[in-house]
Amino acid sequence: MNVQISYGARSADSAAADAVIRFVCKSELKAAEPIIQPPMDEALRVLYAKGLFKAEAEQTEIISTLGLYPAAHIIFAGYEADRGATGLRLAAASAAKALKKLRADSVQVLLSDRLRETAASLGTAFAASALMEGLLLALHTRHPLKREQSERFMLKEVAFVPYRTAGSAADAALWERGMARGKLHAEGVGYARDLTNLPGNELTPERLAFLAEELAREHDLEIEVIDEWSAAEQQMGGLLGVGQGSINPPRMIVIHYRGDENSEQAWGLIGKGVTFDTGGISLKRAEGMQEMISDMGGAAAVLGAIRVIAELKPAMNVIAVIPAAENMPSDRAFKPGDVLRMMSGHTVEVVNTDAEGRLVLADGLTTAITRGATKLVDVATLTGNVMAALGIEATGAVTNNEELFKQVQAAADSAGERIWQLPAYPEYKKQLRSNAADLKNSGGRYAGAITGGLFIGHFAEGLPWVHLDIGGTAWLDMSRGWEPKGATGVMVRTLVELIVQRE
Ligand code: BES
Ligand code: MN
Ligand code: ZN
């Protein structure tokens, strides 16, 4: 993103912004306080009196200034101060949609005294990043591959301007730091979304590995790409089993970020990288199958996060692992009844080839552990069943460690991404018992998101582990808030908040 960001008082020559955003809360409209200047304020209050603009979340009103103000348009965007950072993200996201409608690529965001109070109560830098995230994330949508390539609308300039009281220099530094971090977050999410939106014919496991290599090179990270031959040497039976039906061979991708050479601790982030999931021999129905291009949404989240982490450089070690495979039916595909010997040595009876994510992830966890990971978080479009439980409103979580889960939950709260813990009672695991092997890969219809998670947890070797099932949240049929239709890049920011502490 080459959007220019700045903070500070408006100078006469910077008055050329196409649009100005003024965030408004209900109490400001009720009180007779000045909002921007008399004729515009009156227009807005008339709308308020008629109930047309109530300053609610996601409500905007565009007013053309007709030369009465040094910007062509003013966008009034409602915000609900009691909704915290999410209130700010939502307000900024709806203002961004108004900008897009106006094709306004240079914008001044007025930071009213009231907004600055809200920001200060949340932490100024944190609030600044939330605003920036909302603004930039809402503008990032899927870019279709057409013969006539249209320009993707993107902001060129964003200036945050204190209004009316100028803050202190220390305050300015906080705003600047937050804005920069918010922009980095949005870039990481945008990267993950673009990757996820790539069609399956463009994004094979090999291609995903190539893109990961590019990312590693650009950010000076160490990367290891394990091809099908070295996967065989390392006995990655899960990855190879799933990948064997496709002409596009699987890859295990490992990226190392070393931020603390003196520590033995390392986060293991494992992202499901099924570049397309047909279901294999247990073929999926045709309806909606095209959405399975997003079955590498977990991989995209991990790569998007590692990209931001590499920029923010926390004193922490991270091992990112992406097991990448294409799940296809063919004469050489794995099939129900096959028994796979996994990298960990455990055996798995395949009862459904469509439960492939857990098979590649099992080897992903083992790979992370052999490379030194001491706590594990996996992100995966693991089940459709998670949608039966939580709909598309939350990512489902399964864990073996409440302490680690609390940390992940707190990170998700900061990111404004919802996760909800599913119970992991030991009884559920009985559903995975097999007569042919240590485990079977599907526990049947009941509690599918839980048994799917517990299957993966079996390969954590007792290390603290959290599983995040983004089966309902990685891909949307309709845009909402700061998320577009298609790939959402969900969990990029949660992973970043988990690993890069805010000061
Ligand atoms: N990738 C799918 C899960 C999925 C489906 C995510 C639809 C998002 C939307 C996964 O590999 C899968 O097929 N899971 C099966 C598991 C079952 C066979 C045990 C499912 O959820 O139906
Ligand atoms: Mn599947
Ligand atoms: Zn899948």
Coordinates of C-alpha atoms and ligand atoms in Angstrom, one line a residue:
M1 CA 0.0 0.0 0.0
N2 CA 1.6 3.3 -0.9
V3 CA -0.9 5.4 0.9
Q4 CA 0.8 8.4 2.5
I5 CA -0.1 8.9 6.1
S6 CA 0.5 12.0 8.2
Y7 CA -0.6 13.6 11.4
G8 CA -0.8 17.2 12.3
A9 CA -2.4 20.6 12.0
R10 CA -3.7 21.6 8.6
S11 CA -1.5 24.0 6.7
A12 CA -3.0 26.3 4.1
D13 CA -1.6 24.3 1.2
S14 CA -2.7 20.9 2.5
A15 CA -6.3 22.1 2.2
A16 CA -6.6 20.3 -1.1
A17 CA -8.1 17.1 0.3
D18 CA -10.9 15.7 -1.8
A19 CA -12.9 14.9 1.3
V20 CA -12.9 15.5 5.1
I21 CA -14.2 12.9 7.5
R22 CA -15.8 14.1 10.7
F23 CA -16.7 11.3 13.2
V24 CA -19.8 12.3 15.1
C25 CA -21.4 10.8 18.1
K26 CA -25.0 11.2 19.2
S27 CA -24.4 13.4 22.2
E28 CA -22.7 15.9 20.0
L29 CA -25.8 16.2 17.9
K30 CA -28.0 16.5 20.9
A31 CA -25.8 19.2 22.5
A32 CA -25.7 22.5 20.6
E33 CA -21.9 22.2 20.1
P34 CA -20.3 23.3 16.9
I35 CA -19.5 20.3 14.7
I36 CA -17.6 21.7 11.7
Q37 CA -19.1 25.1 10.7
P38 CA -22.5 26.8 10.8
P39 CA -24.3 26.0 7.5
M40 CA -23.0 22.4 7.5
D41 CA -23.8 21.9 11.1
E42 CA -27.4 23.1 10.5
A43 CA -27.8 20.7 7.6
L44 CA -26.7 17.8 9.7
R45 CA -28.9 18.8 12.7
V46 CA -31.9 19.0 10.3
L47 CA -31.2 15.4 9.3
Y48 CA -30.9 14.4 12.9
A49 CA -34.2 16.0 13.8
K50 CA -35.9 14.1 11.0
G51 CA -34.3 10.9 12.2
L52 CA -32.3 10.5 9.0
F53 CA -28.9 10.7 10.5
K54 CA -28.7 9.4 14.1
A55 CA -24.9 9.0 14.3
E56 CA -25.3 5.3 14.8
A57 CA -22.5 2.9 13.9
E58 CA -22.0 2.4 10.2
Q59 CA -24.2 5.5 9.3
T60 CA -22.7 8.1 7.1
E61 CA -23.9 11.3 5.5
I62 CA -22.1 13.0 2.7
I63 CA -22.5 16.7 2.3
S64 CA -21.2 18.7 -0.7
T65 CA -19.5 21.8 0.6
L66 CA -20.1 23.9 -2.7
G67 CA -17.1 26.1 -1.9
L68 CA -18.1 26.8 1.7
Y69 CA -15.3 24.6 3.0
P70 CA -11.8 23.8 1.7
A71 CA -12.7 20.3 0.6
A72 CA -15.3 19.2 -1.9
H73 CA -17.2 16.9 0.5
I74 CA -17.6 16.3 4.2
I75 CA -18.4 12.8 5.3
F76 CA -20.1 12.6 8.6
A77 CA -19.7 9.2 10.1
G78 CA -21.5 8.1 13.2
Y79 CA -19.6 6.3 15.9
E80 CA -20.6 4.7 19.2
A81 CA -18.1 5.6 21.8
D82 CA -19.2 2.7 24.1
R83 CA -18.2 0.1 21.5
G84 CA -14.5 0.7 22.0
A85 CA -12.0 0.0 19.2
T86 CA -14.6 -1.9 17.2
G87 CA -16.8 1.2 17.3
L88 CA -13.9 3.2 15.8
R89 CA -13.1 0.5 13.2
L90 CA -16.8 0.4 12.1
A91 CA -17.0 4.2 11.8
A92 CA -13.8 4.4 9.8
A93 CA -14.9 1.5 7.6
S94 CA -18.2 3.2 6.7
A95 CA -16.4 6.5 6.1
A96 CA -14.1 4.6 3.8
K97 CA -17.0 3.3 1.7
A98 CA -18.2 6.8 1.3
L99 CA -14.7 7.8 0.1
K100 CA -14.9 5.1 -2.4
K101 CA -18.3 6.3 -3.7
L102 CA -16.8 9.8 -4.1
R103 CA -13.6 8.4 -5.6
A104 CA -11.9 10.7 -3.1
D105 CA -8.3 9.4 -2.7
S106 CA -7.0 12.2 -0.6
V107 CA -8.6 12.7 2.8
Q108 CA -8.4 14.5 6.0
V109 CA -9.7 12.9 9.1
L110 CA -10.7 15.4 11.7
L111 CA -10.1 14.2 15.3
S112 CA -12.6 16.0 17.4
D113 CA -11.9 16.7 21.1
R114 CA -14.6 14.1 21.9
L115 CA -13.0 11.5 19.7
R116 CA -9.6 12.2 21.2
E117 CA -11.1 11.6 24.6
T118 CA -12.5 8.2 23.5
A119 CA -9.1 7.4 22.0
A120 CA -7.3 8.4 25.2
S121 CA -9.5 6.1 27.2
L122 CA -8.7 3.2 24.9
G123 CA -5.0 4.1 24.6
T124 CA -4.3 6.7 21.9
A125 CA -1.9 4.6 19.8
F126 CA -4.3 1.7 19.9
A127 CA -7.3 3.8 18.9
A128 CA -5.3 5.4 16.1
S129 CA -4.4 2.0 14.7
A130 CA -8.1 0.9 15.0
L131 CA -9.2 3.9 12.9
M132 CA -6.5 3.2 10.3
E133 CA -7.4 -0.4 10.1
G134 CA -11.1 0.3 9.6
L135 CA -10.3 2.9 6.9
L136 CA -7.8 0.7 4.9
L137 CA -9.4 -2.7 5.4
A138 CA -12.8 -1.6 4.2
L139 CA -11.3 -0.3 1.0
H140 CA -9.6 -3.6 0.1
T141 CA -11.8 -5.8 -2.0
R142 CA -11.3 -8.7 -4.4
H143 CA -9.7 -7.6 -7.6
P144 CA -11.3 -9.6 -10.4
L145 CA -9.1 -10.9 -13.2
K146 CA -10.7 -9.4 -16.3
R147 CA -9.6 -8.7 -19.9
E148 CA -10.0 -5.0 -19.2
Q149 CA -8.2 -4.6 -15.9
S150 CA -9.8 -1.7 -14.0
E151 CA -7.9 0.4 -11.5
R152 CA -8.3 -0.7 -8.0
F153 CA -9.5 2.3 -5.9
M154 CA -6.9 3.1 -3.3
L155 CA -6.3 6.0 -1.0
K156 CA -3.3 8.2 -1.8
E157 CA -3.2 10.4 1.2
V158 CA -4.6 10.2 4.7
A159 CA -4.0 13.0 7.1
F160 CA -5.2 12.8 10.7
V161 CA -5.9 16.3 11.9
P162 CA -6.5 17.3 15.6
Y163 CA -9.7 19.4 15.7
R164 CA -9.9 21.9 17.4
T165 CA -7.4 21.7 20.2
A166 CA -3.9 20.7 19.0
G167 CA -2.5 17.9 21.2
S168 CA 0.9 17.8 22.8
A169 CA 4.0 16.5 21.0
A170 CA 3.8 13.3 23.0
D171 CA 0.2 12.8 22.0
A172 CA 1.2 13.4 18.3
A173 CA 3.9 10.7 18.6
L174 CA 1.2 8.2 19.9
W175 CA -1.1 9.0 17.0
E176 CA 1.7 8.6 14.5
R177 CA 2.8 5.3 16.0
G178 CA -0.7 4.0 16.0
M179 CA -1.4 5.1 12.5
A180 CA 1.7 3.4 11.2
R181 CA 0.9 0.1 13.0
G182 CA -2.7 0.2 11.7
K183 CA -1.4 0.6 8.2
L184 CA 1.0 -2.4 8.7
H185 CA -1.9 -4.5 10.0
A186 CA -4.0 -3.6 7.0
E187 CA -1.2 -4.5 4.6
G188 CA -0.8 -7.9 6.3
V189 CA -4.6 -8.6 6.0
G190 CA -4.7 -7.3 2.4
Y191 CA -1.9 -9.7 1.6
A192 CA -3.8 -12.6 3.2
R193 CA -7.0 -11.7 1.3
D194 CA -5.3 -11.4 -2.0
L195 CA -3.6 -14.8 -1.6
T196 CA -6.9 -16.4 -0.5
N197 CA -8.8 -14.9 -3.4
L198 CA -6.4 -16.5 -6.0
P199 CA -8.1 -19.2 -7.9
G200 CA -7.0 -22.8 -7.5
N201 CA -5.4 -23.0 -10.9
E202 CA -3.2 -20.0 -10.1
L203 CA -2.4 -21.1 -6.6
T204 CA -1.0 -24.6 -6.4
P205 CA 1.0 -25.8 -3.4
E206 CA 4.2 -25.2 -5.4
R207 CA 3.1 -21.7 -6.2
L208 CA 2.2 -21.0 -2.6
A209 CA 5.7 -22.1 -1.6
F210 CA 7.1 -19.8 -4.3
L211 CA 5.1 -16.8 -2.9
A212 CA 6.2 -17.7 0.6
E213 CA 9.8 -17.7 -0.6
E214 CA 9.3 -14.3 -2.1
L215 CA 7.8 -13.0 1.2
A216 CA 10.8 -14.5 3.2
R217 CA 13.3 -12.9 0.8
E218 CA 11.7 -9.5 1.1
H219 CA 11.6 -9.6 4.9
D220 CA 14.9 -11.3 5.4
L221 CA 13.4 -14.5 7.0
E222 CA 14.8 -18.0 6.8
I223 CA 12.6 -20.4 4.8
E224 CA 12.6 -24.1 4.2
V225 CA 10.4 -25.6 1.5
I226 CA 10.0 -29.3 1.8
D227 CA 9.0 -31.0 -1.5
E228 CA 7.3 -34.3 -1.9
W229 CA 10.6 -36.2 -1.9
S230 CA 11.9 -34.8 1.3
A231 CA 8.4 -35.0 2.8
A232 CA 8.7 -38.7 2.1
E233 CA 12.1 -38.9 3.8
Q234 CA 10.6 -37.1 6.8
Q235 CA 7.6 -39.5 6.7
M236 CA 5.0 -36.9 6.4
G237 CA 2.3 -39.5 5.7
G238 CA -0.6 -37.1 6.3
L239 CA 0.6 -34.4 3.9
L240 CA 1.6 -37.0 1.2
G241 CA -1.7 -38.9 1.6
V242 CA -3.8 -35.8 1.0
G243 CA -1.6 -34.6 -1.8
Q244 CA -1.1 -37.8 -3.7
G245 CA -4.3 -37.5 -5.9
S246 CA -3.2 -34.3 -7.5
I247 CA -0.7 -33.6 -10.4
N248 CA 0.3 -30.6 -8.2
P249 CA 2.5 -32.1 -5.5
P250 CA 2.3 -31.0 -1.9
R251 CA 4.8 -28.8 0.0
M252 CA 5.6 -28.2 3.6
I253 CA 6.6 -24.6 4.1
V254 CA 8.5 -23.5 7.2
I255 CA 9.5 -19.9 7.9
H256 CA 11.6 -18.9 10.9
Y257 CA 11.5 -15.5 12.5
R258 CA 14.2 -15.2 15.1
G259 CA 13.7 -12.2 17.4
D260 CA 15.3 -13.6 20.5
E261 CA 18.3 -15.8 20.0
N262 CA 18.7 -16.3 23.8
S263 CA 15.3 -17.9 24.3
E264 CA 14.3 -21.5 23.9
Q265 CA 10.7 -20.4 23.5
A266 CA 9.1 -20.3 20.1
W267 CA 5.6 -19.8 18.9
G268 CA 4.5 -22.4 16.3
L269 CA 1.9 -20.9 13.9
I270 CA 0.4 -23.6 11.7
G271 CA -1.9 -22.6 8.8
K272 CA -4.0 -25.0 6.8
G273 CA -2.8 -24.6 3.2
V274 CA -5.2 -26.7 1.1
T275 CA -5.1 -24.8 -2.1
F276 CA -8.3 -26.4 -3.3
D277 CA -10.5 -28.9 -1.6
T278 CA -12.7 -31.0 -3.8
G279 CA -13.2 -33.5 -1.0
G280 CA -11.2 -36.1 -2.9
I281 CA -12.8 -39.5 -3.4
S282 CA -15.4 -38.5 -0.7
L283 CA -16.3 -35.8 -3.3
K284 CA -18.1 -32.6 -2.2
R285 CA -21.3 -31.6 -4.0
A286 CA -20.9 -29.2 -6.9
E287 CA -22.9 -26.4 -5.3
G288 CA -20.6 -23.8 -3.8
M289 CA -17.5 -25.9 -4.3
Q290 CA -15.7 -22.9 -5.9
E291 CA -15.5 -21.4 -2.4
M292 CA -13.0 -24.0 -1.6
I293 CA -10.3 -21.8 -3.1
S294 CA -10.4 -20.3 0.4
D295 CA -9.3 -23.6 2.0
M296 CA -5.8 -22.1 2.4
G297 CA -7.2 -19.2 4.4
G298 CA -5.4 -20.4 7.5
A299 CA -2.1 -20.4 5.6
A300 CA -2.8 -16.9 4.4
A301 CA -3.5 -15.8 7.9
V302 CA -0.2 -17.2 9.1
L303 CA 1.8 -15.7 6.2
G304 CA 0.0 -12.3 6.6
A305 CA 0.9 -12.3 10.3
I306 CA 4.5 -13.3 9.8
R307 CA 4.8 -10.4 7.3
V308 CA 3.6 -7.9 9.9
I309 CA 5.7 -9.6 12.6
A310 CA 8.8 -9.3 10.4
E311 CA 8.1 -5.5 10.2
L312 CA 7.4 -4.9 13.9
K313 CA 10.4 -7.1 15.0
P314 CA 9.2 -8.3 18.4
A315 CA 11.8 -10.0 20.8
M316 CA 10.2 -13.4 20.2
N317 CA 10.8 -16.5 18.1
V318 CA 8.2 -17.6 15.6
I319 CA 8.1 -20.7 13.4
A320 CA 5.4 -20.5 10.8
V321 CA 4.4 -23.8 9.2
I322 CA 2.2 -24.2 6.1
P323 CA 1.3 -27.7 5.0
A324 CA 0.1 -27.1 1.4
A325 CA -1.7 -29.7 -0.7
E326 CA -4.5 -30.0 -3.3
N327 CA -7.2 -32.5 -2.4
M328 CA -8.2 -34.2 -5.6
P329 CA -10.0 -37.4 -6.6
S330 CA -8.0 -39.5 -9.1
D331 CA -6.8 -43.0 -9.8
R332 CA -3.9 -42.4 -7.4
A333 CA -5.8 -40.5 -4.7
F334 CA -5.9 -41.7 -1.1
K335 CA -9.2 -43.3 -0.3
P336 CA -11.5 -44.3 2.5
G337 CA -10.1 -47.3 4.4
D338 CA -6.5 -46.3 3.8
V339 CA -4.3 -46.2 6.9
L340 CA -1.7 -43.4 6.9
R341 CA 1.4 -43.3 9.0
M342 CA 1.9 -39.8 10.1
M343 CA 5.2 -37.9 10.7
S344 CA 4.7 -38.4 14.5
G345 CA 4.5 -42.2 14.0
H346 CA 0.8 -42.3 14.8
T347 CA -1.4 -44.1 12.4
V348 CA -4.7 -42.8 11.0
E349 CA -7.6 -44.7 9.4
V350 CA -9.1 -42.5 6.6
V351 CA -12.8 -42.8 6.8
N352 CA -13.5 -39.6 4.8
T353 CA -11.1 -38.0 2.4
D354 CA -12.9 -34.7 2.8
A355 CA -11.5 -34.5 6.4
E356 CA -8.1 -33.7 4.9
G357 CA -7.2 -30.5 6.8
R358 CA -6.5 -32.3 10.0
L359 CA -4.3 -34.8 8.2
V360 CA -2.0 -32.1 6.8
L361 CA -2.1 -30.1 10.0
A362 CA -1.1 -33.1 12.1
D363 CA 2.2 -33.2 10.1
G364 CA 2.3 -29.4 10.3
L365 CA 2.2 -29.6 14.1
T366 CA 4.9 -32.3 14.2
T367 CA 7.0 -30.2 11.8
A368 CA 6.7 -27.1 14.1
I369 CA 7.6 -29.2 17.1
T370 CA 10.7 -30.8 15.5
R371 CA 11.8 -27.3 14.5
G372 CA 11.6 -26.1 18.1
A373 CA 8.1 -24.7 18.7
T374 CA 7.1 -24.7 22.4
K375 CA 3.5 -23.4 22.0
L376 CA 1.2 -24.0 19.1
V377 CA -1.6 -22.1 17.4
D378 CA -3.2 -23.6 14.3
V379 CA -5.5 -21.7 12.0
A380 CA -7.7 -23.7 9.6
T381 CA -10.8 -23.7 7.5
L382 CA -11.3 -27.0 9.2
T383 CA -15.0 -27.7 9.2
G384 CA -18.3 -26.6 7.7
N385 CA -19.7 -27.8 11.0
V386 CA -18.3 -24.8 12.9
M387 CA -20.9 -22.8 11.0
A388 CA -23.6 -25.0 12.4
A389 CA -22.4 -24.0 15.9
L390 CA -21.4 -20.4 15.5
G391 CA -22.6 -19.2 12.1
I392 CA -20.4 -16.7 10.4
E393 CA -20.1 -14.5 13.5
A394 CA -17.2 -16.2 15.2
T395 CA -14.1 -18.3 14.8
G396 CA -14.4 -21.6 16.8
A397 CA -11.6 -22.5 19.2
V398 CA -10.5 -25.8 20.8
T399 CA -7.6 -25.9 23.2
N400 CA -5.7 -28.1 25.7
N401 CA -4.5 -25.1 27.7
E402 CA -6.8 -22.5 29.2
E403 CA -3.9 -20.1 29.9
L404 CA -2.8 -20.0 26.3
F405 CA -6.4 -19.7 25.2
K406 CA -6.9 -16.7 27.4
Q407 CA -4.0 -15.0 25.7
V408 CA -5.4 -15.8 22.3
Q409 CA -8.8 -14.5 23.4
A410 CA -7.3 -11.2 24.6
A411 CA -5.5 -10.8 21.3
A412 CA -8.7 -11.4 19.4
D413 CA -10.5 -8.8 21.6
S414 CA -7.8 -6.2 20.7
A415 CA -8.1 -7.1 17.0
G416 CA -11.9 -6.9 17.1
E417 CA -12.1 -10.5 15.8
R418 CA -14.5 -12.8 17.6
I419 CA -13.4 -16.2 18.7
W420 CA -15.5 -18.6 20.8
Q421 CA -14.2 -21.6 22.7
L422 CA -15.9 -24.9 22.1
P423 CA -15.9 -27.5 24.9
A424 CA -13.2 -30.2 24.6
Y425 CA -14.5 -32.8 27.0
P426 CA -12.5 -36.0 26.9
E427 CA -15.7 -38.0 25.9
Y428 CA -15.7 -36.3 22.5
K429 CA -12.4 -38.0 21.7
K430 CA -14.0 -41.4 21.8
Q431 CA -15.6 -40.6 18.5
L432 CA -12.2 -40.7 16.9
R433 CA -11.4 -44.3 18.0
S434 CA -10.5 -46.7 15.2
N435 CA -10.3 -50.5 14.9
A436 CA -7.7 -50.2 12.3
A437 CA -5.3 -47.5 13.6
D438 CA -4.6 -45.1 16.5
L439 CA -7.3 -42.7 15.3
K440 CA -9.7 -42.3 12.5
N441 CA -9.9 -38.9 10.7
S442 CA -13.6 -38.2 11.2
G443 CA -15.8 -38.5 14.3
G444 CA -19.0 -38.4 12.4
R445 CA -21.8 -35.9 12.3
Y446 CA -22.1 -34.8 15.9
A447 CA -19.8 -32.1 17.3
G448 CA -17.7 -32.1 14.1
A449 CA -15.9 -28.9 14.8
I450 CA -14.9 -30.2 18.2
T451 CA -13.7 -33.7 17.1
G452 CA -11.9 -32.1 14.2
G453 CA -10.1 -29.9 16.6
L454 CA -9.3 -32.7 19.0
F455 CA -7.8 -34.8 16.2
I456 CA -5.3 -32.0 15.6
G457 CA -4.7 -31.7 19.3
H458 CA -3.6 -35.3 19.4
F459 CA -0.5 -34.3 17.6
A460 CA 0.5 -31.4 20.0
E461 CA 2.6 -33.8 22.1
G462 CA 1.2 -32.2 25.3
L463 CA 2.5 -28.7 24.4
P464 CA 0.1 -25.8 25.0
W465 CA -2.1 -25.6 21.9
V466 CA -5.0 -23.6 20.5
H467 CA -6.9 -24.5 17.4
L468 CA -8.8 -21.8 15.5
D469 CA -11.5 -23.0 13.1
I470 CA -12.1 -20.2 10.5
G471 CA -14.5 -22.4 8.5
G472 CA -17.3 -19.8 8.9
T473 CA -15.2 -16.6 9.0
A474 CA -12.5 -16.8 6.3
W475 CA -14.9 -16.3 3.4
L476 CA -18.0 -14.1 3.1
D477 CA -20.9 -14.1 0.6
M478 CA -21.7 -10.5 1.6
S479 CA -19.5 -7.7 2.9
R480 CA -19.8 -6.4 6.4
G481 CA -18.1 -3.8 8.5
W482 CA -14.4 -3.7 7.4
E483 CA -14.7 -7.1 5.7
P484 CA -15.3 -7.4 2.0
K485 CA -17.2 -10.2 0.1
G486 CA -14.8 -13.1 -0.5
A487 CA -11.6 -13.6 1.5
T488 CA -11.6 -11.8 4.9
G489 CA -8.0 -12.3 6.0
V490 CA -9.4 -13.1 9.4
M491 CA -7.0 -14.0 12.2
V492 CA -4.0 -12.1 10.7
R493 CA -4.5 -9.4 13.3
T494 CA -5.3 -11.7 16.1
L495 CA -2.0 -13.6 15.6
V496 CA -0.1 -10.3 15.4
E497 CA -1.7 -9.0 18.6
L498 CA -0.8 -12.3 20.3
I499 CA 2.8 -12.1 19.3
V500 CA 3.6 -8.4 19.2
Q501 CA 2.6 -6.8 22.5
R502 CA 1.5 -3.2 22.5
E503 CA 3.5 -0.9 24.7
Ligands
BES1 N1 -12.5 -27.3 4.0 C1 -13.5 -28.1 4.5 C2 -14.3 -27.3 5.6 C3 -15.2 -26.2 5.1 C4 -16.4 -26.4 4.4 C5 -14.8 -24.9 5.3 C6 -17.1 -25.4 3.9 C7 -15.6 -23.8 4.9 C8 -16.8 -24.1 4.2 C9 -13.0 -29.3 5.2 O1 -11.9 -29.9 4.6 C10 -14.1 -30.3 5.2 O2 -14.4 -30.8 4.2 N2 -14.6 -30.7 6.4 C11 -15.6 -31.7 6.5 C12 -15.2 -32.6 7.6 C13 -16.0 -33.9 7.7 C14 -15.9 -34.7 6.4 C15 -15.6 -34.7 8.9 C16 -16.9 -31.0 6.9 O3 -16.8 -30.0 7.7 O4 -17.9 -31.3 6.3
MN2 MN -12.4 -31.2 3.1
ZN3 ZN -10.7 -28.6 3.6

